[in-house]
mmCIF file of C-alpha atoms in Angstrom:
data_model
loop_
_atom_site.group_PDB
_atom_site.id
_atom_site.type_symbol
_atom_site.label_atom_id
_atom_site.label_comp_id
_atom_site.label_asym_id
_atom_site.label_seq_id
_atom_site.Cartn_x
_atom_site.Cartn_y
_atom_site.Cartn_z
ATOM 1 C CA UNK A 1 0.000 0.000 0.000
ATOM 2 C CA UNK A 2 1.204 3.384 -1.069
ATOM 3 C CA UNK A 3 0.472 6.229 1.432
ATOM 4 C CA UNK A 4 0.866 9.723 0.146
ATOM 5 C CA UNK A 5 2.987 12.381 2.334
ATOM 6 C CA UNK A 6 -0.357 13.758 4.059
ATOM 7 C CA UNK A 7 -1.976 10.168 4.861
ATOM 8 C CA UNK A 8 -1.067 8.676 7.995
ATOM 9 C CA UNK A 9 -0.027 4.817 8.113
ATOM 10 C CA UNK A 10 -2.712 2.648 8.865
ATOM 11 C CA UNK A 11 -3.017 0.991 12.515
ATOM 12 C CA UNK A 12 -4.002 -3.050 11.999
ATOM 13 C CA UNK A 13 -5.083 -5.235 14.597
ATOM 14 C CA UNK A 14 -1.701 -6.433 15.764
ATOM 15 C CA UNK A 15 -1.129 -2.889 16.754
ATOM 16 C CA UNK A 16 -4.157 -2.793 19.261
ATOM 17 C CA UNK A 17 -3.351 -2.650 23.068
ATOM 18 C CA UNK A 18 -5.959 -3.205 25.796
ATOM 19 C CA UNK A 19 -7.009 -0.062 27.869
ATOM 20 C CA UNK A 20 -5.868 1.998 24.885
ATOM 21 C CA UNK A 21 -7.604 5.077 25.605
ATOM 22 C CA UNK A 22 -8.401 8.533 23.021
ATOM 23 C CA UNK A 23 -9.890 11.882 22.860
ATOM 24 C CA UNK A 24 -11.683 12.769 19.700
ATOM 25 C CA UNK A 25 -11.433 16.376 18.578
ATOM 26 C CA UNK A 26 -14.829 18.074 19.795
ATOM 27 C CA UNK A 27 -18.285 19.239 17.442
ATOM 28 C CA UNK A 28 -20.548 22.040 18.588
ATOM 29 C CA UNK A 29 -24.014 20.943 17.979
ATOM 30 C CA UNK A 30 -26.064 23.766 16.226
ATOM 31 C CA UNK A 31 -30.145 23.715 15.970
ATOM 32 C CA UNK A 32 -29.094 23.617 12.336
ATOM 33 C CA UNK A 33 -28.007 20.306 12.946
ATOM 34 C CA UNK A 34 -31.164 19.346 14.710
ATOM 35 C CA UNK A 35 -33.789 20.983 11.959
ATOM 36 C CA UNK A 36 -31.605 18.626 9.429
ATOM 37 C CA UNK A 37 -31.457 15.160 11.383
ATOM 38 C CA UNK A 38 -35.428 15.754 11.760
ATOM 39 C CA UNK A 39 -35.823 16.555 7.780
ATOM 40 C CA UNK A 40 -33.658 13.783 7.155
ATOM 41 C CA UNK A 41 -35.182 11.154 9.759
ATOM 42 C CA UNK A 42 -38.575 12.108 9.694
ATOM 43 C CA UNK A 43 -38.341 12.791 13.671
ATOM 44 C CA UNK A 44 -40.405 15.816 14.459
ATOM 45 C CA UNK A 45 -40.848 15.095 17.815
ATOM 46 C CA UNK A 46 -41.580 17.982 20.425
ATOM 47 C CA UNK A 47 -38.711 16.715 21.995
ATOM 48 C CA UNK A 48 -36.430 18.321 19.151
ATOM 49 C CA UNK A 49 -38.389 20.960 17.384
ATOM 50 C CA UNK A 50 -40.573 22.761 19.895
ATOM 51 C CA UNK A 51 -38.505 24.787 22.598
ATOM 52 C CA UNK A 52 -42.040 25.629 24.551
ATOM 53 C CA UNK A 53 -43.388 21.419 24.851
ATOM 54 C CA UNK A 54 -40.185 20.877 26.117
ATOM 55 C CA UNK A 55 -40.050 23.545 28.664
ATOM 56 C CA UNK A 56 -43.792 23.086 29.701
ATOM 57 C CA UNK A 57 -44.038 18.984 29.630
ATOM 58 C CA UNK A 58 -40.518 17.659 30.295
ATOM 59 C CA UNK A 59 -38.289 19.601 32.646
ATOM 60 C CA UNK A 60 -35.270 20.160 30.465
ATOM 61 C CA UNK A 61 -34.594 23.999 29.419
ATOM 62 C CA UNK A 62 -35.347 23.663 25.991
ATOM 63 C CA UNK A 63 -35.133 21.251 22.890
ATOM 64 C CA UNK A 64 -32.641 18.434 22.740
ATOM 65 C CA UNK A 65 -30.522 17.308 19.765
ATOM 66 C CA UNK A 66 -31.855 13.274 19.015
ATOM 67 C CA UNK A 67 -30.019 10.453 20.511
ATOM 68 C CA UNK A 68 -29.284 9.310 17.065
ATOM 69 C CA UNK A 69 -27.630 12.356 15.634
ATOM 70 C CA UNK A 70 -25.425 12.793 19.346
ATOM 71 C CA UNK A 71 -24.480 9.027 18.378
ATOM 72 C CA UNK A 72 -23.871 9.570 14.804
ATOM 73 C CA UNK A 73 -21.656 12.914 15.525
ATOM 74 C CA UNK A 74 -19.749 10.931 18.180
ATOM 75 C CA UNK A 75 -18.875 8.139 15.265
ATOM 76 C CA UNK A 76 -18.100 10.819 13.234
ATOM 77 C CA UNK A 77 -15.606 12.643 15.159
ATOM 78 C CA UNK A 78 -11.496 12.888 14.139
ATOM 79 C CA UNK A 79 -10.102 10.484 17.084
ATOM 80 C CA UNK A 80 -6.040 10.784 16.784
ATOM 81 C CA UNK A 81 -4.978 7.081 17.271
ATOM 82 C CA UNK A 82 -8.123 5.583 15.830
ATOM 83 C CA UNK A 83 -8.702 7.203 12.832
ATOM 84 C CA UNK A 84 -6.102 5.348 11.139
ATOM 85 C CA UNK A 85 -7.693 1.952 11.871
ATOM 86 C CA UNK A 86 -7.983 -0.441 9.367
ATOM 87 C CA UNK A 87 -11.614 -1.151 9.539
ATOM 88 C CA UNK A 88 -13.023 -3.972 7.472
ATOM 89 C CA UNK A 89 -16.425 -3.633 9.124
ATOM 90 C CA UNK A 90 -18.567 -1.729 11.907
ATOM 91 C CA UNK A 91 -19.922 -4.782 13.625
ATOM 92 C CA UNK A 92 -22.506 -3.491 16.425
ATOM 93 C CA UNK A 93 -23.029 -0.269 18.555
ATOM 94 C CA UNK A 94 -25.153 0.236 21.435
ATOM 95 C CA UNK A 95 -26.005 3.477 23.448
ATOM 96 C CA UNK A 96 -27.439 4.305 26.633
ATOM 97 C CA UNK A 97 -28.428 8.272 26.312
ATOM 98 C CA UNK A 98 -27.912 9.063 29.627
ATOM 99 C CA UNK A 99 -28.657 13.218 29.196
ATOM 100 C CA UNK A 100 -29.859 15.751 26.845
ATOM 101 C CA UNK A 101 -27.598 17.050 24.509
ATOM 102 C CA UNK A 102 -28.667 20.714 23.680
ATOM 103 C CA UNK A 103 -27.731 23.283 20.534
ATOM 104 C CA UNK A 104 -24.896 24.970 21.962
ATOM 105 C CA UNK A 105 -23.382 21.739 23.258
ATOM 106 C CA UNK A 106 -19.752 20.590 22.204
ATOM 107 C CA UNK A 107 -19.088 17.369 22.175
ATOM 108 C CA UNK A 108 -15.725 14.854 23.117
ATOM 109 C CA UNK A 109 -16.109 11.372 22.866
ATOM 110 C CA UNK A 110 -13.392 9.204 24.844
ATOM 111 C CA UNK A 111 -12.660 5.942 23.446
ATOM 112 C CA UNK A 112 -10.776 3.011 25.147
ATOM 113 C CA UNK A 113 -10.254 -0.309 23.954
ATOM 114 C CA UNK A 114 -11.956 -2.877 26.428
ATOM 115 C CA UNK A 115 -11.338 -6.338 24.230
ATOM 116 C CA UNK A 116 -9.277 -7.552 21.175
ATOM 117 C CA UNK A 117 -9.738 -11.275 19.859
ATOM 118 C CA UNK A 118 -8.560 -12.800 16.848
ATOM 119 C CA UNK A 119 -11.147 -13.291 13.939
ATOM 120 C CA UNK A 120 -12.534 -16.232 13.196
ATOM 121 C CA UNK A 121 -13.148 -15.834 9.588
ATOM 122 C CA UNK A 122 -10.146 -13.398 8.853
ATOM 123 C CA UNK A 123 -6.811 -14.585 9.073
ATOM 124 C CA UNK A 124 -4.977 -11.160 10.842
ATOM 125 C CA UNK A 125 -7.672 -9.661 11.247
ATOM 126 C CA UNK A 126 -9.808 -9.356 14.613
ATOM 127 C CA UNK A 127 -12.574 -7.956 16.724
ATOM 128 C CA UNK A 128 -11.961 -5.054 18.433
ATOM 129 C CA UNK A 129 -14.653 -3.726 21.343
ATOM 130 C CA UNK A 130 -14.101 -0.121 22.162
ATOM 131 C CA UNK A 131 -15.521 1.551 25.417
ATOM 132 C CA UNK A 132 -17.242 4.779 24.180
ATOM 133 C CA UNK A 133 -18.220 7.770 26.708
ATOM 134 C CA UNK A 134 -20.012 11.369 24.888
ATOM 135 C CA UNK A 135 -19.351 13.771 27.012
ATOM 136 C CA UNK A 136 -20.300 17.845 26.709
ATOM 137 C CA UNK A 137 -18.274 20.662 27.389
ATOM 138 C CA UNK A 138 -18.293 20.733 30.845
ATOM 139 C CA UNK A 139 -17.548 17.125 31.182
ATOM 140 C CA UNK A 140 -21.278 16.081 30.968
ATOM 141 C CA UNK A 141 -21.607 12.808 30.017
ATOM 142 C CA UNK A 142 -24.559 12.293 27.705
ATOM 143 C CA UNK A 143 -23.906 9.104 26.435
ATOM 144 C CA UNK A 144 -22.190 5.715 27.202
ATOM 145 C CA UNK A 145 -21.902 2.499 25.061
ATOM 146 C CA UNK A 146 -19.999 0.207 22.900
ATOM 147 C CA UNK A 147 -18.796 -0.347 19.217
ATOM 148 C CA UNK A 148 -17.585 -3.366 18.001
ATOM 149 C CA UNK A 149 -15.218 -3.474 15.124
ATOM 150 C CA UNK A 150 -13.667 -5.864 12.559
ATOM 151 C CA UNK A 151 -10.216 -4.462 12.022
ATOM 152 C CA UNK A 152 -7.767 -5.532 9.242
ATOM 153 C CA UNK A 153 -4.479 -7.371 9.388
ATOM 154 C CA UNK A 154 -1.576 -5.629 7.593
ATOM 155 C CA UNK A 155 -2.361 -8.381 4.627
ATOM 156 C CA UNK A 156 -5.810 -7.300 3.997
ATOM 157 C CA UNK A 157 -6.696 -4.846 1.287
#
């Protein structure tokens, strides 16, 4: 594999360490953000698109960005040290939402490898389980979970 000057190397499985732990860059959330996940999921709840419901009927100060898009921005986000994986596959992800995540709020996901086995089906390659914590600004965390990855061997293409 040829990697040009402003491509990092890619990490393979062998490379993997348990507890391995990284800090994504962070992503302010915008209500831009939250009009557009509702166009494009067809979720209008009250929850995300009407500041008054929310205030009146649920307690929190005002709308709340969807679970969904807080997870999808968190798997999104540049993570030094895992952005170079060589992922072969996204396997599973689960997520507790824990808090509201509101426009206005940045967010950091921290990232620590919890278990590494070999693959069954690919030689050198193997299934990685990372720890995942979204946390806001002021160290809020708003969600907690797992991904599960099939990562490459330095063989695979």
């Amino acid at each position: 594999m040829t990697t040009k000057a402003h491509e990092a190397e890619p990490r393979y499985f062998s490379s993997l360490r348990l507890g391995e732990k990284h800090v994504s860059a962070g992503r302010t959330v915008t209500e831009a953000d939250i009009v557009l996940f509702a166009g494009l999921s067809g979720d209008f709840n009250s929850l995300h698109t009407d500041d008054e419901w929310v205030r009146t009927n649920t307690g929190y100060r005002g709308r709340i960005a969807h679970g969904l898009l807080v997870l999808a921005m968190s798997s999104g986000l540049r993570t030094p040290g895992l952005d170079q994986l060589h992922v072969l596959g996204f396997l599973n992800t689960e997520r507790a939402m824990v808090a509201p995540t509101y426009p206005g709020d940045t967010l950091y996901v921290t990232q620590m490898i919890t278990a590494l086995r070999p693959s069954r089906s690919r030689p050198g390659a193997g299934i990685v389980t990372i720890e995942v914590e979204t946390a806001t600004q002021d160290g809020n965390v708003v969600q907690r979970g797992t991904d599960v990855l099939l990562v490459g061997g330095k063989d695979e293409s």
